[in-house]
Short mmCIF file of C-alpha atoms in Angstrom, two decimals:
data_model
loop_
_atom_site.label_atom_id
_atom_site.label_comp_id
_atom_site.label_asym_id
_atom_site.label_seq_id
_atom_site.Cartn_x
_atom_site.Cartn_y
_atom_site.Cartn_z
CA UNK A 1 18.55 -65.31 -2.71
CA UNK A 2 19.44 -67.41 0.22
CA UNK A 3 15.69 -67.44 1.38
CA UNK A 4 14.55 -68.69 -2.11
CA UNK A 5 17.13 -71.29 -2.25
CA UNK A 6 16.31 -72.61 1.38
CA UNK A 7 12.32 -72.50 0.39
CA UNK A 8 12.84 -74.64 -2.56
CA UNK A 9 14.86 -77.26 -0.36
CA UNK A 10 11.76 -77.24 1.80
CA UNK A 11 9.23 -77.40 -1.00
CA UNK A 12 10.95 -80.77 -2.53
CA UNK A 13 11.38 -81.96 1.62
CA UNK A 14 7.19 -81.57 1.92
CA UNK A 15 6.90 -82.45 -1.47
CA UNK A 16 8.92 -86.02 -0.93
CA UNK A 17 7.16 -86.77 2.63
CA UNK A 18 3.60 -85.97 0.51
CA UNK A 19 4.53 -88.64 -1.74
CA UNK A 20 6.18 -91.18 0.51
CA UNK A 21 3.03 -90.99 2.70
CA UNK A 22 1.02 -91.45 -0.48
CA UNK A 23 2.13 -94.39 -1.90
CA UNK A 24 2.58 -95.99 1.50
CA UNK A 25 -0.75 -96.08 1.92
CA UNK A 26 -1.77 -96.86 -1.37
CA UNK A 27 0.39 -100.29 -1.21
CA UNK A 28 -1.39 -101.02 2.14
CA UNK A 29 -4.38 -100.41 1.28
CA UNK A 30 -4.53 -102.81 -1.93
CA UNK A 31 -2.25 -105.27 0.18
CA UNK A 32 -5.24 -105.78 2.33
CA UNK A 33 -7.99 -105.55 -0.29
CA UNK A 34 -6.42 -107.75 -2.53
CA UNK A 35 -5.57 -110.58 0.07
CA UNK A 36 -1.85 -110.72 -1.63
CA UNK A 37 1.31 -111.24 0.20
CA UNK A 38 3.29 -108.39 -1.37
CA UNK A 39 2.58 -104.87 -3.51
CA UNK A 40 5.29 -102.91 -4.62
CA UNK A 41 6.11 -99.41 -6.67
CA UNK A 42 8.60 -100.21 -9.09
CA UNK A 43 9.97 -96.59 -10.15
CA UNK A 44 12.04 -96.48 -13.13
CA UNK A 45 14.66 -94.14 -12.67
CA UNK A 46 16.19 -94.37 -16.61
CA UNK A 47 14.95 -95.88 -19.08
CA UNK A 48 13.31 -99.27 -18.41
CA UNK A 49 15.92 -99.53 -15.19
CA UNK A 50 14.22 -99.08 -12.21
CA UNK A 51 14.16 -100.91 -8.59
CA UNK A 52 11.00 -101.40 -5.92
CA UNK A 53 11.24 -97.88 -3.49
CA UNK A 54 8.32 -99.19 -1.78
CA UNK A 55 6.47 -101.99 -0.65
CA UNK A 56 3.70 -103.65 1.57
CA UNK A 57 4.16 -106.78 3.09
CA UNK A 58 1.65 -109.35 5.31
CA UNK A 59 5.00 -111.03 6.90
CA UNK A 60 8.65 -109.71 6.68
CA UNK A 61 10.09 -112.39 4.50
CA UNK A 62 8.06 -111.51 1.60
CA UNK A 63 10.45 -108.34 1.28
CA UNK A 64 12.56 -107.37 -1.65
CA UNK A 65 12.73 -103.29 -1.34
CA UNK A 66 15.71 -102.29 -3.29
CA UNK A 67 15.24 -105.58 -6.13
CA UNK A 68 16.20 -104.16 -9.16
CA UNK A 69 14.39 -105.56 -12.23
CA UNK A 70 16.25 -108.54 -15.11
CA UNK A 71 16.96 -105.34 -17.37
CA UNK A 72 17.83 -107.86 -20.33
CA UNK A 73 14.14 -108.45 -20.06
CA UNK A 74 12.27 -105.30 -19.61
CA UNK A 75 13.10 -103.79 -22.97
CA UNK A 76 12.03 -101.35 -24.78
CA UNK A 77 9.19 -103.47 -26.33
CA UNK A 78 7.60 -104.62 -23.02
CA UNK A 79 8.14 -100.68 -22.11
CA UNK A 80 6.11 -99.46 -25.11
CA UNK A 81 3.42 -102.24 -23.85
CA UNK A 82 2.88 -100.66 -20.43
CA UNK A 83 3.32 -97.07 -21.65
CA UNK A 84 0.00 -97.92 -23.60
CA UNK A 85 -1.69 -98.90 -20.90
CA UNK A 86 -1.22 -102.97 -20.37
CA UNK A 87 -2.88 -104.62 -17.52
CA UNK A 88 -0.89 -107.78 -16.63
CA UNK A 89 -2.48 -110.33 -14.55
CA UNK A 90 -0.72 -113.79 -13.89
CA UNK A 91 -2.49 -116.36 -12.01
CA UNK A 92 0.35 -118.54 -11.99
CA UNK A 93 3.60 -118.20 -12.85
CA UNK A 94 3.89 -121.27 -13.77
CA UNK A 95 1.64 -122.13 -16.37
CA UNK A 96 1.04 -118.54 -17.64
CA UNK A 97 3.27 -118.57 -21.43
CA UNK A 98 5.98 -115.90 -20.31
CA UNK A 99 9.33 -115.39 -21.46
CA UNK A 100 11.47 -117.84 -19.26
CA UNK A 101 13.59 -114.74 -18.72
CA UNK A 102 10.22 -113.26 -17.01
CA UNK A 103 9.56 -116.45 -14.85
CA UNK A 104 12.56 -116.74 -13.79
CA UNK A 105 12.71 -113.92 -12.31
CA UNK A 106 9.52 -114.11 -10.76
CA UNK A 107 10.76 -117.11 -9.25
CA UNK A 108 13.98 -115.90 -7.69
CA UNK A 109 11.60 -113.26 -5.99
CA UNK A 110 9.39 -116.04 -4.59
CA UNK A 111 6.24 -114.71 -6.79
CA UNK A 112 4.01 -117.22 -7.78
CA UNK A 113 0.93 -114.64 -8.77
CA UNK A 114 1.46 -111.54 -10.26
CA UNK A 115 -0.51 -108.20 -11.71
CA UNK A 116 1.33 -105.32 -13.05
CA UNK A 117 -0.16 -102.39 -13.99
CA UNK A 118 1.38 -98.92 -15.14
CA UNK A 119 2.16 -95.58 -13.30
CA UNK A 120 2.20 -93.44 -16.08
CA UNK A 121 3.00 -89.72 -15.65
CA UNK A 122 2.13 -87.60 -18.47
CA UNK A 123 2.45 -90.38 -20.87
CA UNK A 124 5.28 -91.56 -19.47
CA UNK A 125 6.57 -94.79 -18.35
CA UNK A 126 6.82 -93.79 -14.33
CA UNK A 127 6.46 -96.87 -12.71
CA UNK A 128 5.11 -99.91 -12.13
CA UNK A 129 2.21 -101.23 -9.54
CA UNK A 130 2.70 -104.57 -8.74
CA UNK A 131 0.66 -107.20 -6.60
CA UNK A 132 2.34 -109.90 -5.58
CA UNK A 133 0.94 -113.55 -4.46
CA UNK A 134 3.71 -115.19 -3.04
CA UNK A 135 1.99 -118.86 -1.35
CA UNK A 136 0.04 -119.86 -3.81
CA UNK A 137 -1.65 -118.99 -7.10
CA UNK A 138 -4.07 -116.29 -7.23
CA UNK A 139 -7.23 -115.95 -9.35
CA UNK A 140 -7.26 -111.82 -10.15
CA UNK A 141 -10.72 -110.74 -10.22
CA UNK A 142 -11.96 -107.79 -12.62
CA UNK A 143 -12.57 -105.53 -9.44
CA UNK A 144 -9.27 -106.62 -8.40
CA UNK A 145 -7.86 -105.17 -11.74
CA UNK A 146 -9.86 -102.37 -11.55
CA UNK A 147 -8.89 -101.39 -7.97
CA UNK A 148 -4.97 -101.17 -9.12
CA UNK A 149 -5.49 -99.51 -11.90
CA UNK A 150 -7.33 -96.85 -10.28
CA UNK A 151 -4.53 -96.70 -7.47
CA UNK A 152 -1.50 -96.29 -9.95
CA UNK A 153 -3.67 -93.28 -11.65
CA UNK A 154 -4.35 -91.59 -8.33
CA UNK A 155 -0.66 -91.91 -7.79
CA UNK A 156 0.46 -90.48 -11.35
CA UNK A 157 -1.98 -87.34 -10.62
CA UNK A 158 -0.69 -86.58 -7.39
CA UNK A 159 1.09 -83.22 -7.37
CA UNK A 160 4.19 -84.63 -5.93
CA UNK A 161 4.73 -87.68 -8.67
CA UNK A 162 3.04 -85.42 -11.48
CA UNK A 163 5.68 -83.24 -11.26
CA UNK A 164 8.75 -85.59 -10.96
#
């Protein structure tokens, strides 16, 4: 009994360092291909409440690991939006038409480009991939688009988020 209990403790430990590793990785990578300042994993943790666990950064002062999200924004109707599958790519924050709630956000985070695209696991919600352009605006490119999306489904099969 003890064995099984202790084997289970290590299974989530390698499970957890998998993932971590993962995702690291992932955010570095499309840091550098993208040319951005900032990508994050947003992980919702309850419903449409989540915070940024990880994040890649070309200089320090671009971080905001542990930034919760404006929860009076993300509702349930922006939620059902990404659970579907929306791609959302902001050249500038500025003159994109968001909610002011949304842009001011952005702002107090020191985004001025941004592309958001969904983690979902098993049709759900997971998390959010998020490139960040934090100097200047930023033109997102079709590959660019394409290269995030296909880095939030490699994370949402991996064993260790699959099964979270």
């Amino acid at each position: 009994m003890f064995e099984r209990g202790l084997q289970q403790i290590f299974d989530r430990l390698v499970a957890s360092i998998e993932r971590d590793d993962l995702v690291e990785k992932t955010t570095n990578s499309l840091r550098e291909l993208l040319g951005v300042d900032r990508v994050v994993l947003y992980y919702f943790y309850r419903d449409w409440a989540g915070r940024v666990t990880f994040e890649s950064l070309s200089n320090e002062k671009f971080s905001i690991f542990g930034s919760t999200g404006p929860d009076d924004c993300f509702n349930g109707e922006y939620a059902a939006l990404y659970q579907a599958g929306r791609v959302r790519a902001i050249p500038d924050i500025e003159t994109e038409p968001i909610n002011d709630c949304h842009r001011d956000y952005l702002r107090s985070l020191g985004v001025r480009a941004n592309l958001a695209v969904p983690v979902l696991n098993q049709k759900r919600l997971w998390g959010l991939l998020i490139a960040h352009h934090c100097q200047d605006t930023h033109f997102w490119t079709q590959s660019d688009i394409e290269a995030m999306q296909k880095a939030a489904d490699s994370l949402a099969m991996a064993p260790a988020i699959c099964h979270s």
